[in-house]
Short mmCIF file of C-alpha atoms in Angstrom, two decimals:
data_model
loop_
_atom_site.label_atom_id
_atom_site.label_comp_id
_atom_site.label_asym_id
_atom_site.label_seq_id
_atom_site.Cartn_x
_atom_site.Cartn_y
_atom_site.Cartn_z
CA ASP A 1 -0.17 0.16 0.40
CA ALA A 2 1.52 3.21 -1.07
CA GLY A 3 -0.55 5.42 0.62
CA VAL A 4 -1.94 8.68 -0.62
CA ILE A 5 0.14 10.18 -3.35
CA GLN A 6 0.03 13.79 -3.74
CA SER A 7 2.08 16.14 -6.38
CA PRO A 8 3.80 18.08 -6.53
CA ARG A 9 5.50 18.26 -3.30
CA HIS A 10 6.55 22.05 -3.50
CA GLU A 11 4.88 24.14 -6.01
CA VAL A 12 6.16 28.19 -6.75
CA THR A 13 4.08 30.04 -8.69
CA GLU A 14 3.47 33.42 -9.84
CA MET A 15 0.26 35.32 -8.96
CA GLY A 16 -2.36 35.09 -11.83
CA GLN A 17 -1.14 31.42 -13.01
CA GLU A 18 -2.99 28.57 -12.96
CA VAL A 19 -2.01 25.70 -10.60
CA THR A 20 -2.95 22.27 -10.38
CA LEU A 21 -2.32 19.62 -7.53
CA ARG A 22 -3.04 16.00 -7.92
CA CYS A 23 -3.78 13.17 -5.77
CA LYS A 24 -4.28 9.37 -6.08
CA PRO A 25 -5.98 8.15 -2.79
CA ILE A 26 -5.46 4.65 -1.73
CA SER A 27 -6.64 1.84 -3.68
CA GLY A 28 -10.38 0.93 -2.74
CA HIS A 29 -11.36 3.74 -0.69
CA ASN A 30 -14.16 5.49 -1.60
CA SER A 31 -14.32 8.95 0.38
CA LEU A 32 -11.56 11.71 -0.79
CA PHE A 33 -10.77 14.80 0.69
CA TRP A 34 -8.86 18.07 0.26
CA TYR A 35 -7.49 20.43 3.12
CA ARG A 36 -5.88 23.54 3.30
CA GLN A 37 -3.52 24.10 6.64
CA THR A 38 -2.30 27.88 6.85
CA MET A 39 -0.98 29.17 10.00
CA MET A 40 -3.66 31.71 10.71
CA ARG A 41 -6.84 29.32 10.09
CA GLY A 42 -5.21 25.85 10.85
CA LEU A 43 -6.51 22.89 8.98
CA GLU A 44 -9.60 23.86 6.66
CA LEU A 45 -11.95 21.09 4.88
CA LEU A 46 -12.30 22.45 1.33
CA ILE A 47 -14.17 19.93 -0.57
CA TYR A 48 -14.95 16.02 -0.13
CA PHE A 49 -15.95 13.58 -2.52
CA ASN A 50 -17.78 10.08 -1.95
CA ASN A 51 -17.55 7.77 -4.82
CA ASN A 52 -16.15 10.12 -6.64
CA VAL A 53 -19.26 12.83 -6.60
CA PRO A 54 -18.57 16.11 -4.46
CA ILE A 55 -20.55 15.74 -1.54
CA ASP A 56 -19.47 19.23 0.32
CA ASP A 57 -17.59 22.04 -1.10
CA SER A 58 -18.73 24.28 1.36
CA GLY A 59 -15.00 25.02 2.37
CA MET A 60 -14.11 25.62 -1.16
CA PRO A 61 -13.12 29.70 -0.66
CA GLU A 62 -14.51 31.45 -3.90
CA ASP A 63 -14.78 30.59 -7.85
CA ARG A 64 -11.24 30.30 -8.48
CA PHE A 65 -10.88 27.27 -6.75
CA SER A 66 -12.35 24.00 -8.47
CA ALA A 67 -11.92 20.61 -7.77
CA LYS A 68 -12.63 17.32 -9.66
CA MET A 69 -12.55 13.44 -9.40
CA PRO A 70 -12.83 12.01 -12.99
CA ASN A 71 -12.44 8.59 -11.57
CA ALA A 72 -11.96 6.57 -7.78
CA SER A 73 -8.06 6.41 -8.21
CA PHE A 74 -7.41 10.41 -9.13
CA SER A 75 -8.75 14.17 -7.92
CA THR A 76 -7.01 17.31 -8.59
CA LEU A 77 -7.51 20.51 -6.95
CA LYS A 78 -7.10 23.63 -9.56
CA ILE A 79 -6.48 27.18 -8.30
CA GLN A 80 -7.15 29.64 -11.32
CA PRO A 81 -5.93 32.25 -10.91
CA SER A 82 -3.51 32.16 -8.24
CA GLU A 83 -3.31 34.54 -5.79
CA PRO A 84 -0.28 35.48 -3.01
CA ARG A 85 -3.11 34.34 -0.14
CA ASP A 86 -3.32 31.23 -1.68
CA SER A 87 0.04 30.19 -0.54
CA ALA A 88 -0.66 27.11 2.01
CA VAL A 89 0.05 23.36 2.63
CA TYR A 90 -2.52 21.40 0.44
CA PHE A 91 -3.37 18.10 1.65
CA CYS A 92 -5.31 15.19 0.05
CA ALA A 93 -6.70 12.31 2.13
CA SER A 94 -8.86 9.25 1.60
CA SER A 95 -10.88 7.00 3.40
CA LEU A 96 -13.31 3.63 3.24
CA ARG A 97 -16.44 4.47 4.87
CA ARG A 98 -15.92 5.81 8.15
CA SER A 99 -12.47 4.93 9.12
CA PRO A 100 -10.12 6.98 9.89
CA LEU A 101 -8.16 9.71 7.10
CA HIS A 102 -4.96 8.53 5.59
CA PHE A 103 -3.34 11.76 4.56
CA GLY A 104 -1.11 12.43 1.59
CA ASN A 105 2.36 14.21 2.45
CA GLY A 106 0.89 17.57 1.50
CA THR A 107 2.05 20.18 -1.48
CA ARG A 108 3.23 23.47 -0.36
CA LEU A 109 2.07 26.04 -2.49
CA THR A 110 3.96 29.29 -2.73
CA VAL A 111 2.47 32.18 -4.66
CA THR A 112 4.80 35.27 -5.02
CA ALA B 1 -21.62 22.89 14.39
CA GLN B 2 -18.74 21.19 15.95
CA THR B 3 -15.93 23.12 17.49
CA VAL B 4 -12.37 21.72 18.56
CA THR B 5 -10.56 23.85 20.89
CA GLN B 6 -7.05 23.21 21.62
CA SER B 7 -5.89 25.95 24.66
CA GLN B 8 -2.13 24.69 24.77
CA PRO B 9 -0.28 26.44 21.55
CA GLU B 10 3.08 25.02 22.69
CA MET B 11 4.47 22.75 25.05
CA SER B 12 8.00 21.28 26.25
CA VAL B 13 8.64 18.16 28.04
CA GLN B 14 11.94 16.36 29.07
CA GLU B 15 12.97 12.90 27.33
CA ALA B 16 10.92 10.03 29.39
CA GLU B 17 8.51 12.48 30.72
CA THR B 18 5.09 12.34 30.65
CA VAL B 19 3.07 15.08 29.05
CA THR B 20 -0.80 15.70 28.73
CA LEU B 21 -2.27 17.55 25.51
CA SER B 22 -5.72 19.13 26.28
CA CYS B 23 -8.69 18.90 23.68
CA THR B 24 -12.03 20.23 24.30
CA TYR B 25 -14.68 20.05 21.87
CA ASP B 26 -18.76 21.14 21.41
CA THR B 27 -21.08 19.07 20.22
CA SER B 28 -24.91 18.22 20.39
CA GLU B 29 -24.33 14.67 18.80
CA ASN B 30 -24.05 11.44 21.22
CA ASN B 31 -22.54 9.36 18.84
CA TYR B 32 -18.90 10.64 17.58
CA TYR B 33 -15.45 9.87 17.15
CA LEU B 34 -12.46 11.47 18.14
CA PHE B 35 -8.76 11.50 17.15
CA TRP B 36 -5.31 12.71 17.82
CA TYR B 37 -3.24 13.42 14.87
CA LYS B 38 0.75 13.81 14.96
CA GLN B 39 2.17 15.91 12.35
CA PRO B 40 6.36 16.06 12.34
CA PRO B 41 8.30 18.34 10.97
CA SER B 42 8.22 16.55 7.80
CA ARG B 43 4.41 17.50 7.07
CA GLN B 44 2.78 14.28 7.05
CA MET B 45 -0.47 13.88 8.93
CA ILE B 46 -0.32 10.67 10.87
CA LEU B 47 -3.40 9.35 13.04
CA VAL B 48 -2.05 8.62 17.07
CA ILE B 49 -5.00 6.94 18.58
CA ARG B 50 -9.13 7.09 18.15
CA GLN B 51 -12.00 7.10 20.69
CA GLU B 52 -15.62 5.74 20.03
CA ALA B 53 -17.65 8.25 21.99
CA TYR B 54 -19.98 5.23 23.03
CA LYS B 55 -17.21 3.44 24.36
CA GLN B 56 -16.49 4.30 27.87
CA GLN B 57 -12.99 2.83 28.18
CA ASN B 58 -9.89 5.26 27.12
CA ALA B 59 -8.17 4.07 23.97
CA THR B 60 -4.54 3.28 24.15
CA GLU B 61 -1.52 2.93 22.01
CA ASN B 62 1.33 1.65 23.26
CA ARG B 63 2.99 4.98 24.98
CA PHE B 64 -0.11 7.10 23.81
CA SER B 65 -3.59 7.11 26.35
CA VAL B 66 -6.40 9.24 26.23
CA ASN B 67 -8.63 10.77 28.94
CA PHE B 68 -12.24 10.40 27.42
CA GLN B 69 -14.56 12.51 29.62
CA LYS B 70 -18.05 12.71 27.33
CA ALA B 71 -19.84 14.58 30.15
CA ALA B 72 -17.15 17.55 29.96
CA LYS B 73 -16.23 16.98 26.20
CA SER B 74 -12.60 16.73 27.09
CA PHE B 75 -10.15 14.18 25.13
CA SER B 76 -6.73 14.94 26.46
CA LEU B 77 -3.76 12.89 25.03
CA LYS B 78 -1.33 11.45 27.61
CA ILE B 79 2.27 10.56 26.35
CA SER B 80 4.37 8.52 28.43
CA ASP B 81 8.05 7.96 28.36
CA SER B 82 8.41 10.66 25.70
CA GLN B 83 10.90 10.46 23.21
CA LEU B 84 12.78 12.83 20.89
CA GLY B 85 10.77 11.64 18.10
CA ASP B 86 7.44 13.05 19.57
CA THR B 87 8.20 16.49 18.74
CA ALA B 88 5.62 17.26 16.59
CA MET B 89 2.71 19.33 16.34
CA TYR B 90 -0.73 17.50 17.49
CA PHE B 91 -4.17 18.19 16.43
CA CYS B 92 -7.09 16.98 17.60
CA ALA B 93 -9.84 15.86 15.50
CA PHE B 94 -14.11 15.41 15.72
CA MET B 95 -16.21 13.00 13.52
CA LYS B 96 -19.96 13.10 13.59
CA PRO B 97 -21.08 9.75 12.12
CA GLY B 98 -22.30 9.58 8.98
CA THR B 99 -20.37 12.36 7.65
CA ALA B 100 -18.08 9.69 5.60
CA SER B 101 -14.74 10.82 7.71
CA LYS B 102 -15.25 14.24 7.50
CA LEU B 103 -13.30 15.90 10.38
CA THR B 104 -12.99 19.11 11.92
CA PHE B 105 -9.60 19.93 13.78
CA GLY B 106 -8.46 21.84 16.53
CA THR B 107 -5.78 24.41 15.96
CA GLY B 108 -2.98 22.02 17.17
CA THR B 109 -0.28 21.94 20.11
CA ARG B 110 3.36 22.19 19.50
CA LEU B 111 5.00 19.94 21.34
CA GLN B 112 9.12 20.16 21.88
CA VAL B 113 10.65 17.12 23.53
CA THR B 114 13.81 18.14 24.90
CA LEU B 115 16.92 16.20 26.33
#
């Protein structure tokens, strides 16, 4: 079991550019979560999917953020256009039913 | 909505000593799950321990144990025989049943284990 795999590990981009973060959940897990971690706000849930369907996206900050899960083994979180305040660590996590979350190693995003 | 509060931003403990991290939560639910996650400098989020609210017995995992006080809505983590590798951020988290593992996190406690 390779765990939840996120890429890239680090991303540095300029304001206004499009950023795409990628996640491969653990095989067999049916729920996938995107969290954002900042010093000011801690860990915030952005969106989660159940069986590839978005269930709750109330945490997505604004229309510049979008997430997709085209199949059970892949999800993306896109920010377009990016802004400096989007700088954070973005975590993907997966679970099977109500089992504990398994987190990826996160993507550290820096927008200059 | 559920809230999770960790009132200790930072704590320090000497190696081999015992330390307790505090967590309180607010919910109107009767059945739920509570977790402690560890985040070392490597940034990885690691599950330390899990407690189910309907179980009265406190969960234990090796050197880690919890003191779960349901009436007081308190869920503290005790680390015995602290080791340098325990240095990390520790997050308390709440999960309501039927929410597909959706977690609400506290703000974290930074634990430093010293020689």
